[in-house]
């Protein structure tokens, strides 16, 4: 069957519109529906009156169907960083180039920025080709799952194969590694460890500045500096220390427990710490 001139033109316009999705804030951009254009919306089944949340779900699901064809374990990290899913909101508006540069700079992939960009455009080429083929129907369960990915800002997990996940990093761990945390630092900017005697050394970090402020208010801790880092940078800092060091997330002192100093803590202070859930 030979495609008509109208069909060819529609397909070309739809493919051109794919370049608008990874621009700016990616799938988080406010004008995503408009960025798709009428031709791409028609191919992907985006209704004219679709709510912004549903538009994001459809785009995510369509992209993920294509991504599942790639065996390259780096592809999910590259693709979802480009499209701004599972990315620290601080860096989300940096555009595709900025997000990929940050990803490479933080060591989340062991390849160059140029290689990441090339692989992303390999993926984009496959998405373009997919527009000429059959588009599977999306189900209510598909939308339920996609809604959870977007609400949690987490990336789709790979399907299980041979009894295990193809994606070895759980979503929660990835969110911590890629997200921003706050912790005490010395005058040189290095993390300040909590030395807990027989319990070892710990780097204590907070996932929200308000939690850190609350901790300081209760304990009266007077740190030289407060410095934001990614969770990955904290883990690497712990691994580089000469003594075994763990990472304690969101420590919470018990009010009235008599903690007079924090980070470093006295050895008996560990008993007064609880992990905020």
Coordinates of C-alpha atoms in Angstrom, one line a residue:
X1 CA 0.0 0.0 0.0
X2 CA 1.4 3.4 -1.0
X3 CA 0.9 6.2 1.5
X4 CA -0.9 9.3 0.3
X5 CA 0.8 12.7 0.1
X6 CA -1.5 13.8 3.0
X7 CA -0.5 10.8 5.2
X8 CA 3.2 11.4 4.4
X9 CA 3.0 15.1 5.3
X10 CA 1.1 14.3 8.6
X11 CA 3.7 11.7 9.6
X12 CA 6.5 14.2 8.8
X13 CA 4.9 16.9 11.0
X14 CA 4.4 14.4 13.8
X15 CA 8.0 13.4 13.7
X16 CA 9.2 17.0 13.7
X17 CA 7.1 17.5 16.8
X18 CA 9.0 14.8 18.7
X19 CA 11.9 17.3 19.1
X20 CA 9.6 19.6 21.2
X21 CA 9.1 16.9 23.9
X22 CA 12.6 16.8 25.3
X23 CA 13.1 20.6 25.1
X24 CA 13.0 22.8 28.2
X25 CA 11.4 20.9 31.1
X26 CA 10.7 17.8 29.0
X27 CA 7.5 15.9 29.9
X28 CA 7.1 18.2 32.9
X29 CA 6.7 21.3 30.7
X30 CA 3.4 23.2 31.1
X31 CA 2.6 23.3 27.4
X32 CA 3.2 19.6 26.6
X33 CA -0.1 19.1 24.8
X34 CA 0.6 22.1 22.6
X35 CA 4.2 20.9 22.0
X36 CA 2.9 17.7 20.6
X37 CA 1.0 19.3 17.8
X38 CA -2.3 17.9 16.3
X39 CA -0.6 15.3 14.1
X40 CA 1.4 13.6 16.9
X41 CA -1.6 13.9 19.3
X42 CA -3.7 12.0 16.7
X43 CA -1.2 9.2 16.2
X44 CA -0.6 8.7 20.0
X45 CA -4.3 9.0 20.9
X46 CA -4.2 12.2 22.8
X47 CA -7.8 13.7 23.0
X48 CA -8.2 17.4 22.3
X49 CA -9.7 17.8 25.7
X50 CA -7.2 15.6 27.6
X51 CA -6.1 17.0 31.0
X52 CA -2.4 17.9 31.3
X53 CA -1.8 14.9 33.6
X54 CA -3.3 12.5 31.1
X55 CA -1.2 14.0 28.3
X56 CA 2.0 13.3 30.3
X57 CA 0.8 9.7 31.0
X58 CA 0.3 9.0 27.4
X59 CA 3.6 10.5 26.3
X60 CA 5.4 8.5 29.0
X61 CA 3.7 5.3 28.0
X62 CA 4.4 5.7 24.3
X63 CA 8.0 6.5 24.9
X64 CA 8.4 3.6 27.3
X65 CA 7.0 1.2 24.8
X66 CA 9.8 2.1 22.4
X67 CA 12.4 2.1 25.2
X68 CA 11.6 -1.5 26.0
X69 CA 13.0 -2.5 22.7
X70 CA 16.5 -1.5 23.7
X71 CA 18.7 -4.0 25.6
X72 CA 21.4 -1.3 26.3
X73 CA 21.3 -0.9 30.2
X74 CA 22.4 2.8 29.9
X75 CA 19.4 3.7 27.7
X76 CA 16.8 4.2 30.5
X77 CA 19.1 6.5 32.4
X78 CA 19.9 8.5 29.3
X79 CA 16.3 8.6 28.0
X80 CA 14.5 9.5 31.2
X81 CA 17.1 12.1 32.0
X82 CA 16.6 13.7 28.6
X83 CA 12.8 13.7 29.1
X84 CA 13.1 14.9 32.8
X85 CA 11.7 11.9 34.6
X86 CA 13.4 10.9 37.8
X87 CA 15.5 14.0 37.7
X88 CA 16.2 16.3 40.7
X89 CA 13.7 19.2 40.3
X90 CA 16.6 21.6 40.8
X91 CA 18.0 20.5 37.4
X92 CA 14.7 19.7 35.7
X93 CA 14.4 23.0 33.9
X94 CA 18.0 22.9 32.5
X95 CA 16.9 21.5 29.1
X96 CA 18.0 18.2 27.7
X97 CA 21.6 19.3 27.2
X98 CA 21.9 20.6 30.8
X99 CA 20.3 17.5 32.3
X100 CA 22.6 15.1 30.4
X101 CA 25.6 17.2 31.2
X102 CA 24.7 17.1 34.9
X103 CA 24.1 13.3 34.7
X104 CA 27.6 12.8 33.2
X105 CA 29.2 15.2 35.6
X106 CA 27.8 13.4 38.6
X107 CA 29.0 10.1 37.4
X108 CA 25.6 8.5 36.9
X109 CA 26.9 6.9 33.6
X110 CA 30.4 5.9 32.7
X111 CA 30.3 7.4 29.2
X112 CA 30.8 10.9 27.8
X113 CA 28.2 13.5 27.2
X114 CA 28.7 13.1 23.5
X115 CA 28.0 9.4 23.7
X116 CA 24.9 10.0 25.8
X117 CA 23.6 12.5 23.3
X118 CA 24.3 10.1 20.4
X119 CA 22.5 7.3 22.1
X120 CA 19.5 9.5 22.9
X121 CA 19.2 10.5 19.2
X122 CA 19.4 6.8 18.3
X123 CA 16.4 6.3 20.6
X124 CA 14.6 9.3 19.1
X125 CA 15.1 7.9 15.6
X126 CA 13.4 4.7 16.7
X127 CA 10.5 6.7 18.2
X128 CA 10.1 8.4 14.8
X129 CA 10.0 5.1 13.0
X130 CA 7.4 3.8 15.5
X131 CA 5.0 6.5 14.4
X132 CA 4.5 4.8 11.1
X133 CA 3.5 1.5 12.8
X134 CA 0.6 0.2 14.8
X135 CA 0.0 2.0 18.1
X136 CA -1.2 -0.3 20.9
X137 CA -4.2 0.7 22.9
X138 CA -3.5 2.0 26.4
X139 CA -5.5 0.6 29.3
X140 CA -6.7 1.9 32.6
X141 CA -4.0 -0.1 34.3
X142 CA -1.4 1.5 32.0
X143 CA -2.6 4.9 33.1
X144 CA -2.7 4.0 36.8
X145 CA 0.9 2.8 36.7
X146 CA 2.1 5.8 34.6
X147 CA 0.3 8.2 37.1
X148 CA 2.4 6.7 39.9
X149 CA 5.6 7.1 38.0
X150 CA 4.9 10.8 37.4
X151 CA 3.6 11.5 40.9
X152 CA 6.7 10.0 42.4
X153 CA 9.0 11.4 39.7
X154 CA 10.4 7.8 39.3
X155 CA 11.3 6.0 36.2
X156 CA 9.6 2.9 34.8
X157 CA 11.1 -0.3 36.1
X158 CA 12.4 -2.8 33.5
X159 CA 10.4 -6.0 33.2
X160 CA 11.7 -9.0 35.1
X161 CA 13.8 -11.5 33.2
X162 CA 15.4 -14.7 34.5
X163 CA 14.0 -14.1 37.9
X164 CA 15.4 -10.6 38.4
X165 CA 14.9 -7.0 37.4
X166 CA 16.8 -5.9 34.3
X167 CA 17.1 -2.5 36.0
X168 CA 19.3 -3.2 39.1
X169 CA 18.7 0.1 40.9
X170 CA 15.4 0.3 42.8
X171 CA 13.4 3.5 42.2
X172 CA 13.7 4.7 45.8
X173 CA 17.4 4.2 45.8
X174 CA 17.7 6.1 42.5
X175 CA 15.6 9.0 43.9
X176 CA 18.0 9.3 46.8
X177 CA 21.2 9.0 44.7
X178 CA 20.0 11.6 42.1
X179 CA 18.1 13.9 44.6
X180 CA 19.5 16.8 46.6
X181 CA 20.1 16.3 50.4
X182 CA 21.4 18.7 53.0
X183 CA 24.0 18.1 55.6
X184 CA 26.5 19.8 57.9
X185 CA 29.9 20.6 56.5
X186 CA 33.2 21.9 57.9
X187 CA 34.9 25.1 56.9
X188 CA 36.4 23.4 53.8
X189 CA 33.0 22.2 52.7
X190 CA 33.6 18.5 53.5
X191 CA 30.8 16.5 55.2
X192 CA 31.0 16.3 59.0
X193 CA 30.8 12.7 60.3
X194 CA 28.9 11.6 63.3
X195 CA 31.4 9.5 65.3
X196 CA 29.4 7.0 67.3
X197 CA 32.2 4.9 68.8
X198 CA 31.5 1.2 68.6
X199 CA 28.6 2.1 66.2
X200 CA 31.0 3.5 63.6
X201 CA 31.0 6.7 61.7
X202 CA 28.0 8.1 59.8
X203 CA 27.3 10.9 57.4
X204 CA 23.9 12.3 58.4
X205 CA 21.8 14.0 55.7
X206 CA 18.3 15.4 55.4
X207 CA 16.1 15.2 52.3
X208 CA 14.4 18.5 53.2
X209 CA 16.0 21.7 54.6
X210 CA 13.0 22.0 57.0
X211 CA 13.9 18.7 58.6
X212 CA 17.5 19.9 59.1
X213 CA 16.3 23.1 60.6
X214 CA 14.0 21.2 63.0
X215 CA 16.9 19.0 64.0
X216 CA 19.1 22.0 64.7
X217 CA 16.4 23.8 66.7
X218 CA 16.0 20.8 69.0
X219 CA 19.6 19.9 69.5
X220 CA 21.2 23.3 69.4
X221 CA 23.8 22.0 67.0
X222 CA 26.1 24.7 65.7
X223 CA 27.7 23.6 62.4
X224 CA 30.1 25.7 60.5
X225 CA 28.2 25.3 57.2
X226 CA 25.2 23.6 55.6
X227 CA 25.8 22.3 52.2
X228 CA 23.5 20.7 49.6
X229 CA 24.8 17.6 47.8
X230 CA 23.3 14.8 45.8
X231 CA 22.8 11.5 47.6
X232 CA 25.3 10.0 45.2
X233 CA 28.0 12.5 46.3
X234 CA 27.3 11.6 49.9
X235 CA 27.7 7.9 49.3
X236 CA 30.9 8.5 47.4
X237 CA 32.2 10.7 50.3
X238 CA 31.4 8.0 52.8
X239 CA 33.2 5.3 50.6
X240 CA 36.3 7.5 50.3
X241 CA 36.9 7.8 54.1
X242 CA 39.6 5.8 55.7
X243 CA 37.2 4.3 58.2
X244 CA 34.0 2.4 57.5
X245 CA 31.2 5.1 57.2
X246 CA 27.5 4.7 56.7
X247 CA 24.8 7.2 55.6
X248 CA 22.0 8.1 58.0
X249 CA 19.0 9.7 56.3
X250 CA 16.8 12.1 58.2
X251 CA 17.9 11.4 61.8
X252 CA 15.4 12.8 64.3
X253 CA 16.3 13.5 67.9
X254 CA 13.7 12.8 70.6
X255 CA 12.5 16.1 72.1
X256 CA 13.7 16.4 75.7
X257 CA 16.2 13.5 75.4
X258 CA 19.0 15.7 76.6
X259 CA 21.1 15.8 73.4
X260 CA 23.5 18.7 73.8
X261 CA 25.5 18.2 70.7
X262 CA 24.9 16.7 67.3
X263 CA 27.2 15.8 64.4
X264 CA 29.6 14.8 65.8
X265 CA 27.4 13.0 68.4
X266 CA 28.6 11.4 71.6
X267 CA 28.6 7.6 71.5
X268 CA 25.5 7.3 73.7
X269 CA 23.5 9.5 71.4
X270 CA 22.8 6.8 68.9
X271 CA 20.2 5.3 71.2
X272 CA 18.2 8.6 71.0
X273 CA 18.0 8.7 67.2
X274 CA 15.1 7.3 65.2
X275 CA 14.8 7.2 61.5
X276 CA 12.0 9.4 60.2
X277 CA 9.7 7.3 58.0

